[in-house]
Amino acid sequence: MAREHATAAAAWGGIPGTRERIVRAASVLMQRQGFDGTSIKQISQEADATLGSVYHFFPGGKQELAAAAVRHGEQDFATILREILDSERDPAEAVMACARSLADGLRESDWTDGCPVTATALGTAGRFPDIQQAAAAAFATWQSLVFDSLRAAGVPEDDASDLACTVISTLEGAELAAQVSRDDKPLLLAGRHLARLISLSTP
């Protein structure tokens, strides 16, 4: 989602290698411009890498690189989500904190950096199964993190599974609505209502 890239840079602990720069550049550009609006040449320029380097690491071209960018987005947001869930014992408070974090990230990017997974996947729907599979895996990972937090708080397994899906789906939709409207209200409202829903399910 919107704060992935600063977190990733910190995790790499300095200047990333060529492959990492290429993946990160692809993720950022596809996040902002979509799959079709982003060219391999533009990615190579953004990553300060040669076209030969791009094709060396990704012989399958833009399709293979887009799948790697989706996995990059998955890992980055999973790190952020895990940190928020671990910092709040109450999953309702954690979900509200996550919504606020996403809203802050959007504002700081001047509403340009939404979810790279969604932006890339929507632009390739029905065309590239490997990208769709990577996106589905990303959502499953995020839902699993929320599910574990809900189960730890005592929410029954079936309810936790449904709630985790609802949380991720709602935050994704609210982030898109906030980005389009250039207003954090959809995210903040989603966070509050999700928190109420979780509180009703928590013993």
PDB file of C-alpha atoms in Angstrom:
ATOM      1  CA  MET A   1       0.000   0.000   0.000  1.00  0.00           C
ATOM      2  CA  ALA A   2       1.233   3.540   0.411  1.00  0.00           C
ATOM      3  CA  ARG A   3       4.209   3.439   2.777  1.00  0.00           C
ATOM      4  CA  GLU A   4       6.012   0.382   1.450  1.00  0.00           C
ATOM      5  CA  HIS A   5       8.988   1.970  -0.187  1.00  0.00           C
ATOM      6  CA  ALA A   6      10.557   3.801   2.740  1.00  0.00           C
ATOM      7  CA  THR A   7      10.211   0.648   4.801  1.00  0.00           C
ATOM      8  CA  ALA A   8      11.852  -1.427   2.079  1.00  0.00           C
ATOM      9  CA  ALA A   9      14.765   0.966   1.754  1.00  0.00           C
ATOM     10  CA  ALA A  10      15.372   0.774   5.490  1.00  0.00           C
ATOM     11  CA  ALA A  11      15.167  -3.002   5.422  1.00  0.00           C
ATOM     12  CA  TRP A  12      17.793  -3.165   2.685  1.00  0.00           C
ATOM     13  CA  GLY A  13      20.080  -1.122   4.925  1.00  0.00           C
ATOM     14  CA  GLY A  14      21.571   1.185   2.324  1.00  0.00           C
ATOM     15  CA  ILE A  15      21.855   1.207  -1.457  1.00  0.00           C
ATOM     16  CA  PRO A  16      20.072  -1.850  -2.860  1.00  0.00           C
ATOM     17  CA  GLY A  17      21.563  -4.079  -5.541  1.00  0.00           C
ATOM     18  CA  THR A  18      20.632  -3.800  -9.198  1.00  0.00           C
ATOM     19  CA  ARG A  19      17.848  -6.387  -9.104  1.00  0.00           C
ATOM     20  CA  GLU A  20      16.290  -4.782  -6.027  1.00  0.00           C
ATOM     21  CA  ARG A  21      16.439  -1.337  -7.609  1.00  0.00           C
ATOM     22  CA  ILE A  22      14.727  -2.641 -10.730  1.00  0.00           C
ATOM     23  CA  VAL A  23      11.940  -4.317  -8.760  1.00  0.00           C
ATOM     24  CA  ARG A  24      11.419  -1.287  -6.558  1.00  0.00           C
ATOM     25  CA  ALA A  25      11.325   1.044  -9.577  1.00  0.00           C
ATOM     26  CA  ALA A  26       8.807  -1.205 -11.301  1.00  0.00           C
ATOM     27  CA  SER A  27       6.665  -1.313  -8.181  1.00  0.00           C
ATOM     28  CA  VAL A  28       6.628   2.470  -7.784  1.00  0.00           C
ATOM     29  CA  LEU A  29       5.977   3.190 -11.453  1.00  0.00           C
ATOM     30  CA  MET A  30       3.245   0.575 -11.844  1.00  0.00           C
ATOM     31  CA  GLN A  31       1.703   1.804  -8.621  1.00  0.00           C
ATOM     32  CA  ARG A  32       1.394   5.262 -10.121  1.00  0.00           C
ATOM     33  CA  GLN A  33       0.913   4.534 -13.831  1.00  0.00           C
ATOM     34  CA  GLY A  34      -0.379   0.981 -14.030  1.00  0.00           C
ATOM     35  CA  PHE A  35       1.082  -1.908 -16.004  1.00  0.00           C
ATOM     36  CA  ASP A  36       0.304  -0.615 -19.492  1.00  0.00           C
ATOM     37  CA  GLY A  37       1.471   2.912 -18.680  1.00  0.00           C
ATOM     38  CA  THR A  38       4.916   1.745 -17.572  1.00  0.00           C
ATOM     39  CA  SER A  39       7.655   0.745 -20.014  1.00  0.00           C
ATOM     40  CA  ILE A  40      10.757  -1.359 -19.486  1.00  0.00           C
ATOM     41  CA  LYS A  41      12.856   1.607 -20.631  1.00  0.00           C
ATOM     42  CA  GLN A  42      11.282   3.843 -18.019  1.00  0.00           C
ATOM     43  CA  ILE A  43      11.884   1.232 -15.318  1.00  0.00           C
ATOM     44  CA  SER A  44      15.533   0.915 -16.307  1.00  0.00           C
ATOM     45  CA  GLN A  45      15.984   4.684 -16.173  1.00  0.00           C
ATOM     46  CA  GLU A  46      14.254   4.970 -12.803  1.00  0.00           C
ATOM     47  CA  ALA A  47      16.377   2.133 -11.414  1.00  0.00           C
ATOM     48  CA  ASP A  48      19.607   3.565 -12.885  1.00  0.00           C
ATOM     49  CA  ALA A  49      20.136   0.242 -14.647  1.00  0.00           C
ATOM     50  CA  THR A  50      20.759  -0.717 -18.252  1.00  0.00           C
ATOM     51  CA  LEU A  51      18.099  -2.393 -20.355  1.00  0.00           C
ATOM     52  CA  GLY A  52      20.453  -5.349 -20.570  1.00  0.00           C
ATOM     53  CA  SER A  53      20.439  -5.622 -16.779  1.00  0.00           C
ATOM     54  CA  VAL A  54      16.650  -5.603 -16.685  1.00  0.00           C
ATOM     55  CA  TYR A  55      16.419  -8.442 -19.191  1.00  0.00           C
ATOM     56  CA  HIS A  56      19.258 -10.289 -17.477  1.00  0.00           C
ATOM     57  CA  PHE A  57      17.312 -10.459 -14.233  1.00  0.00           C
ATOM     58  CA  PHE A  58      13.903 -10.702 -15.901  1.00  0.00           C
ATOM     59  CA  PRO A  59      14.199 -12.564 -19.226  1.00  0.00           C
ATOM     60  CA  GLY A  60      10.403 -12.797 -19.306  1.00  0.00           C
ATOM     61  CA  GLY A  61      10.262  -9.017 -19.703  1.00  0.00           C
ATOM     62  CA  LYS A  62       7.673  -6.722 -18.213  1.00  0.00           C
ATOM     63  CA  GLN A  63       5.260  -9.510 -17.322  1.00  0.00           C
ATOM     64  CA  GLU A  64       7.830 -11.297 -15.178  1.00  0.00           C
ATOM     65  CA  LEU A  65       8.962  -8.020 -13.659  1.00  0.00           C
ATOM     66  CA  ALA A  66       5.390  -7.028 -12.821  1.00  0.00           C
ATOM     67  CA  ALA A  67       4.881 -10.289 -10.911  1.00  0.00           C
ATOM     68  CA  ALA A  68       8.081  -9.566  -8.960  1.00  0.00           C
ATOM     69  CA  ALA A  69       6.850  -6.024  -8.263  1.00  0.00           C
ATOM     70  CA  VAL A  70       3.581  -7.416  -6.903  1.00  0.00           C
ATOM     71  CA  ARG A  71       5.495  -9.767  -4.599  1.00  0.00           C
ATOM     72  CA  HIS A  72       7.600  -6.792  -3.512  1.00  0.00           C
ATOM     73  CA  GLY A  73       4.447  -4.869  -2.625  1.00  0.00           C
ATOM     74  CA  GLU A  74       3.112  -7.884  -0.757  1.00  0.00           C
ATOM     75  CA  GLN A  75       6.209  -8.192   1.407  1.00  0.00           C
ATOM     76  CA  ASP A  76       6.468  -4.487   2.132  1.00  0.00           C
ATOM     77  CA  PHE A  77       2.889  -4.050   3.237  1.00  0.00           C
ATOM     78  CA  ALA A  78       3.043  -7.313   5.198  1.00  0.00           C
ATOM     79  CA  THR A  79       5.951  -5.830   7.163  1.00  0.00           C
ATOM     80  CA  ILE A  80       3.979  -2.680   7.935  1.00  0.00           C
ATOM     81  CA  LEU A  81       0.807  -4.594   8.780  1.00  0.00           C
ATOM     82  CA  ARG A  82       2.673  -7.020  11.033  1.00  0.00           C
ATOM     83  CA  GLU A  83       4.308  -4.147  12.921  1.00  0.00           C
ATOM     84  CA  ILE A  84       0.962  -2.441  13.497  1.00  0.00           C
ATOM     85  CA  LEU A  85      -0.798  -5.638  14.568  1.00  0.00           C
ATOM     86  CA  ASP A  86       2.045  -6.537  16.936  1.00  0.00           C
ATOM     87  CA  SER A  87       2.078  -3.074  18.485  1.00  0.00           C
ATOM     88  CA  GLU A  88      -1.629  -3.137  19.403  1.00  0.00           C
ATOM     89  CA  ARG A  89      -3.057  -5.872  21.614  1.00  0.00           C
ATOM     90  CA  ASP A  90      -6.573  -4.917  20.555  1.00  0.00           C
ATOM     91  CA  PRO A  91      -7.103  -5.845  16.872  1.00  0.00           C
ATOM     92  CA  ALA A  92      -9.813  -3.193  16.585  1.00  0.00           C
ATOM     93  CA  GLU A  93      -7.296  -0.508  17.549  1.00  0.00           C
ATOM     94  CA  ALA A  94      -4.746  -2.068  15.213  1.00  0.00           C
ATOM     95  CA  VAL A  95      -7.092  -1.853  12.230  1.00  0.00           C
ATOM     96  CA  MET A  96      -7.836   1.790  12.988  1.00  0.00           C
ATOM     97  CA  ALA A  97      -4.088   2.444  13.222  1.00  0.00           C
ATOM     98  CA  CYS A  98      -3.589   0.718   9.868  1.00  0.00           C
ATOM     99  CA  ALA A  99      -6.245   2.894   8.219  1.00  0.00           C
ATOM    100  CA  ARG A 100      -4.586   6.014   9.636  1.00  0.00           C
ATOM    101  CA  SER A 101      -1.189   4.827   8.389  1.00  0.00           C
ATOM    102  CA  LEU A 102      -2.537   4.305   4.881  1.00  0.00           C
ATOM    103  CA  ALA A 103      -4.172   7.736   4.957  1.00  0.00           C
ATOM    104  CA  ASP A 104      -0.920   9.344   6.110  1.00  0.00           C
ATOM    105  CA  GLY A 105       0.994   7.617   3.326  1.00  0.00           C
ATOM    106  CA  LEU A 106      -1.423   8.818   0.678  1.00  0.00           C
ATOM    107  CA  ARG A 107      -1.286  12.416   1.902  1.00  0.00           C
ATOM    108  CA  GLU A 108       2.516  12.362   2.065  1.00  0.00           C
ATOM    109  CA  SER A 109       2.699  11.125  -1.536  1.00  0.00           C
ATOM    110  CA  ASP A 110       0.249  13.805  -2.693  1.00  0.00           C
ATOM    111  CA  TRP A 111      -2.277  11.028  -3.345  1.00  0.00           C
ATOM    112  CA  THR A 112      -0.124   9.258  -5.940  1.00  0.00           C
ATOM    113  CA  ASP A 113       1.016   6.132  -4.088  1.00  0.00           C
ATOM    114  CA  GLY A 114      -1.867   3.765  -3.559  1.00  0.00           C
ATOM    115  CA  CYS A 115      -1.585  -0.009  -3.530  1.00  0.00           C
ATOM    116  CA  PRO A 116       0.956  -1.330  -6.067  1.00  0.00           C
ATOM    117  CA  VAL A 117      -0.577  -4.791  -5.949  1.00  0.00           C
ATOM    118  CA  THR A 118      -4.042  -3.572  -6.895  1.00  0.00           C
ATOM    119  CA  ALA A 119      -2.828  -1.082  -9.505  1.00  0.00           C
ATOM    120  CA  THR A 120      -0.748  -3.694 -11.301  1.00  0.00           C
ATOM    121  CA  ALA A 121      -3.251  -6.540 -11.003  1.00  0.00           C
ATOM    122  CA  LEU A 122      -6.222  -4.526 -12.279  1.00  0.00           C
ATOM    123  CA  GLY A 123      -4.259  -3.440 -15.319  1.00  0.00           C
ATOM    124  CA  THR A 124      -3.493  -7.034 -16.248  1.00  0.00           C
ATOM    125  CA  ALA A 125      -6.763  -8.744 -15.295  1.00  0.00           C
ATOM    126  CA  GLY A 126      -7.528 -11.676 -17.566  1.00  0.00           C
ATOM    127  CA  ARG A 127      -4.268 -11.372 -19.493  1.00  0.00           C
ATOM    128  CA  PHE A 128      -1.418 -12.596 -17.305  1.00  0.00           C
ATOM    129  CA  PRO A 129      -2.241 -15.421 -14.862  1.00  0.00           C
ATOM    130  CA  ASP A 130       1.135 -15.240 -13.110  1.00  0.00           C
ATOM    131  CA  ILE A 131       0.511 -11.625 -12.100  1.00  0.00           C
ATOM    132  CA  GLN A 132      -3.011 -12.480 -10.959  1.00  0.00           C
ATOM    133  CA  GLN A 133      -1.664 -15.382  -8.909  1.00  0.00           C
ATOM    134  CA  ALA A 134       0.934 -13.126  -7.281  1.00  0.00           C
ATOM    135  CA  ALA A 135      -1.782 -10.604  -6.397  1.00  0.00           C
ATOM    136  CA  ALA A 136      -4.037 -13.320  -4.969  1.00  0.00           C
ATOM    137  CA  ALA A 137      -1.127 -14.574  -2.861  1.00  0.00           C
ATOM    138  CA  ALA A 138      -0.545 -11.036  -1.570  1.00  0.00           C
ATOM    139  CA  PHE A 139      -4.129 -10.653  -0.389  1.00  0.00           C
ATOM    140  CA  ALA A 140      -3.994 -14.113   1.194  1.00  0.00           C
ATOM    141  CA  THR A 141      -0.828 -13.163   3.098  1.00  0.00           C
ATOM    142  CA  TRP A 142      -2.342  -9.955   4.440  1.00  0.00           C
ATOM    143  CA  GLN A 143      -5.568 -11.708   5.396  1.00  0.00           C
ATOM    144  CA  SER A 144      -3.567 -14.358   7.211  1.00  0.00           C
ATOM    145  CA  LEU A 145      -1.846 -11.727   9.339  1.00  0.00           C
ATOM    146  CA  VAL A 146      -5.170 -10.179  10.331  1.00  0.00           C
ATOM    147  CA  PHE A 147      -6.644 -13.638  10.943  1.00  0.00           C
ATOM    148  CA  ASP A 148      -3.812 -14.530  13.339  1.00  0.00           C
ATOM    149  CA  SER A 149      -4.324 -11.274  15.241  1.00  0.00           C
ATOM    150  CA  LEU A 150      -8.063 -11.889  15.554  1.00  0.00           C
ATOM    151  CA  ARG A 151      -7.572 -15.473  16.689  1.00  0.00           C
ATOM    152  CA  ALA A 152      -5.057 -14.325  19.309  1.00  0.00           C
ATOM    153  CA  ALA A 153      -7.727 -11.944  20.599  1.00  0.00           C
ATOM    154  CA  GLY A 154     -10.178 -14.833  21.013  1.00  0.00           C
ATOM    155  CA  VAL A 155     -12.304 -14.424  17.896  1.00  0.00           C
ATOM    156  CA  PRO A 156     -13.687 -17.829  16.776  1.00  0.00           C
ATOM    157  CA  GLU A 157     -11.932 -19.299  13.744  1.00  0.00           C
ATOM    158  CA  ASP A 158     -14.795 -18.979  11.234  1.00  0.00           C
ATOM    159  CA  ASP A 159     -15.544 -15.420  12.291  1.00  0.00           C
ATOM    160  CA  ALA A 160     -11.851 -14.527  12.220  1.00  0.00           C
ATOM    161  CA  SER A 161     -11.514 -15.831   8.669  1.00  0.00           C
ATOM    162  CA  ASP A 162     -14.507 -13.824   7.444  1.00  0.00           C
ATOM    163  CA  LEU A 163     -13.416 -10.712   9.314  1.00  0.00           C
ATOM    164  CA  ALA A 164      -9.852 -10.882   7.986  1.00  0.00           C
ATOM    165  CA  CYS A 165     -11.158 -11.000   4.426  1.00  0.00           C
ATOM    166  CA  THR A 166     -13.515  -8.103   5.181  1.00  0.00           C
ATOM    167  CA  VAL A 167     -10.751  -6.005   6.739  1.00  0.00           C
ATOM    168  CA  ILE A 168      -8.341  -6.315   3.824  1.00  0.00           C
ATOM    169  CA  SER A 169     -11.037  -5.921   1.159  1.00  0.00           C
ATOM    170  CA  THR A 170     -12.499  -2.865   2.881  1.00  0.00           C
ATOM    171  CA  LEU A 171      -9.153  -1.165   3.421  1.00  0.00           C
ATOM    172  CA  GLU A 172      -8.193  -1.786  -0.213  1.00  0.00           C
ATOM    173  CA  GLY A 173     -11.417  -0.259  -1.461  1.00  0.00           C
ATOM    174  CA  ALA A 174     -11.232   2.645   0.949  1.00  0.00           C
ATOM    175  CA  GLU A 175      -7.654   3.386  -0.047  1.00  0.00           C
ATOM    176  CA  LEU A 176      -8.672   3.576  -3.699  1.00  0.00           C
ATOM    177  CA  ALA A 177     -11.629   5.825  -2.845  1.00  0.00           C
ATOM    178  CA  ALA A 178      -9.374   8.093  -0.778  1.00  0.00           C
ATOM    179  CA  GLN A 179      -6.827   8.301  -3.565  1.00  0.00           C
ATOM    180  CA  VAL A 180      -9.417   9.150  -6.217  1.00  0.00           C
ATOM    181  CA  SER A 181     -11.126  11.770  -4.042  1.00  0.00           C
ATOM    182  CA  ARG A 182      -7.849  13.109  -2.587  1.00  0.00           C
ATOM    183  CA  ASP A 183      -9.464  12.884   0.818  1.00  0.00           C
ATOM    184  CA  ASP A 184      -8.604  10.563   3.708  1.00  0.00           C
ATOM    185  CA  LYS A 185     -12.226  10.359   4.883  1.00  0.00           C
ATOM    186  CA  PRO A 186     -12.999   7.001   3.199  1.00  0.00           C
ATOM    187  CA  LEU A 187     -10.057   5.351   4.942  1.00  0.00           C
ATOM    188  CA  LEU A 188     -10.753   6.859   8.345  1.00  0.00           C
ATOM    189  CA  LEU A 189     -14.430   5.913   8.143  1.00  0.00           C
ATOM    190  CA  ALA A 190     -13.528   2.401   7.045  1.00  0.00           C
ATOM    191  CA  GLY A 191     -11.124   2.074   9.959  1.00  0.00           C
ATOM    192  CA  ARG A 192     -13.720   3.160  12.497  1.00  0.00           C
ATOM    193  CA  HIS A 193     -16.457   0.886  11.179  1.00  0.00           C
ATOM    194  CA  LEU A 194     -14.118  -2.093  10.889  1.00  0.00           C
ATOM    195  CA  ALA A 195     -13.029  -1.495  14.468  1.00  0.00           C
ATOM    196  CA  ARG A 196     -16.648  -1.555  15.630  1.00  0.00           C
ATOM    197  CA  LEU A 197     -17.250  -4.779  13.718  1.00  0.00           C
ATOM    198  CA  ILE A 198     -14.191  -6.396  15.265  1.00  0.00           C
ATOM    199  CA  SER A 199     -15.150  -5.220  18.752  1.00  0.00           C
ATOM    200  CA  LEU A 200     -18.533  -6.925  18.389  1.00  0.00           C
ATOM    201  CA  SER A 201     -16.768 -10.193  17.572  1.00  0.00           C
ATOM    202  CA  THR A 202     -14.109 -10.011  20.277  1.00  0.00           C
ATOM    203  CA  PRO A 203     -14.893 -11.761  23.575  1.00  0.00           C
TER     204      PRO A 203
END
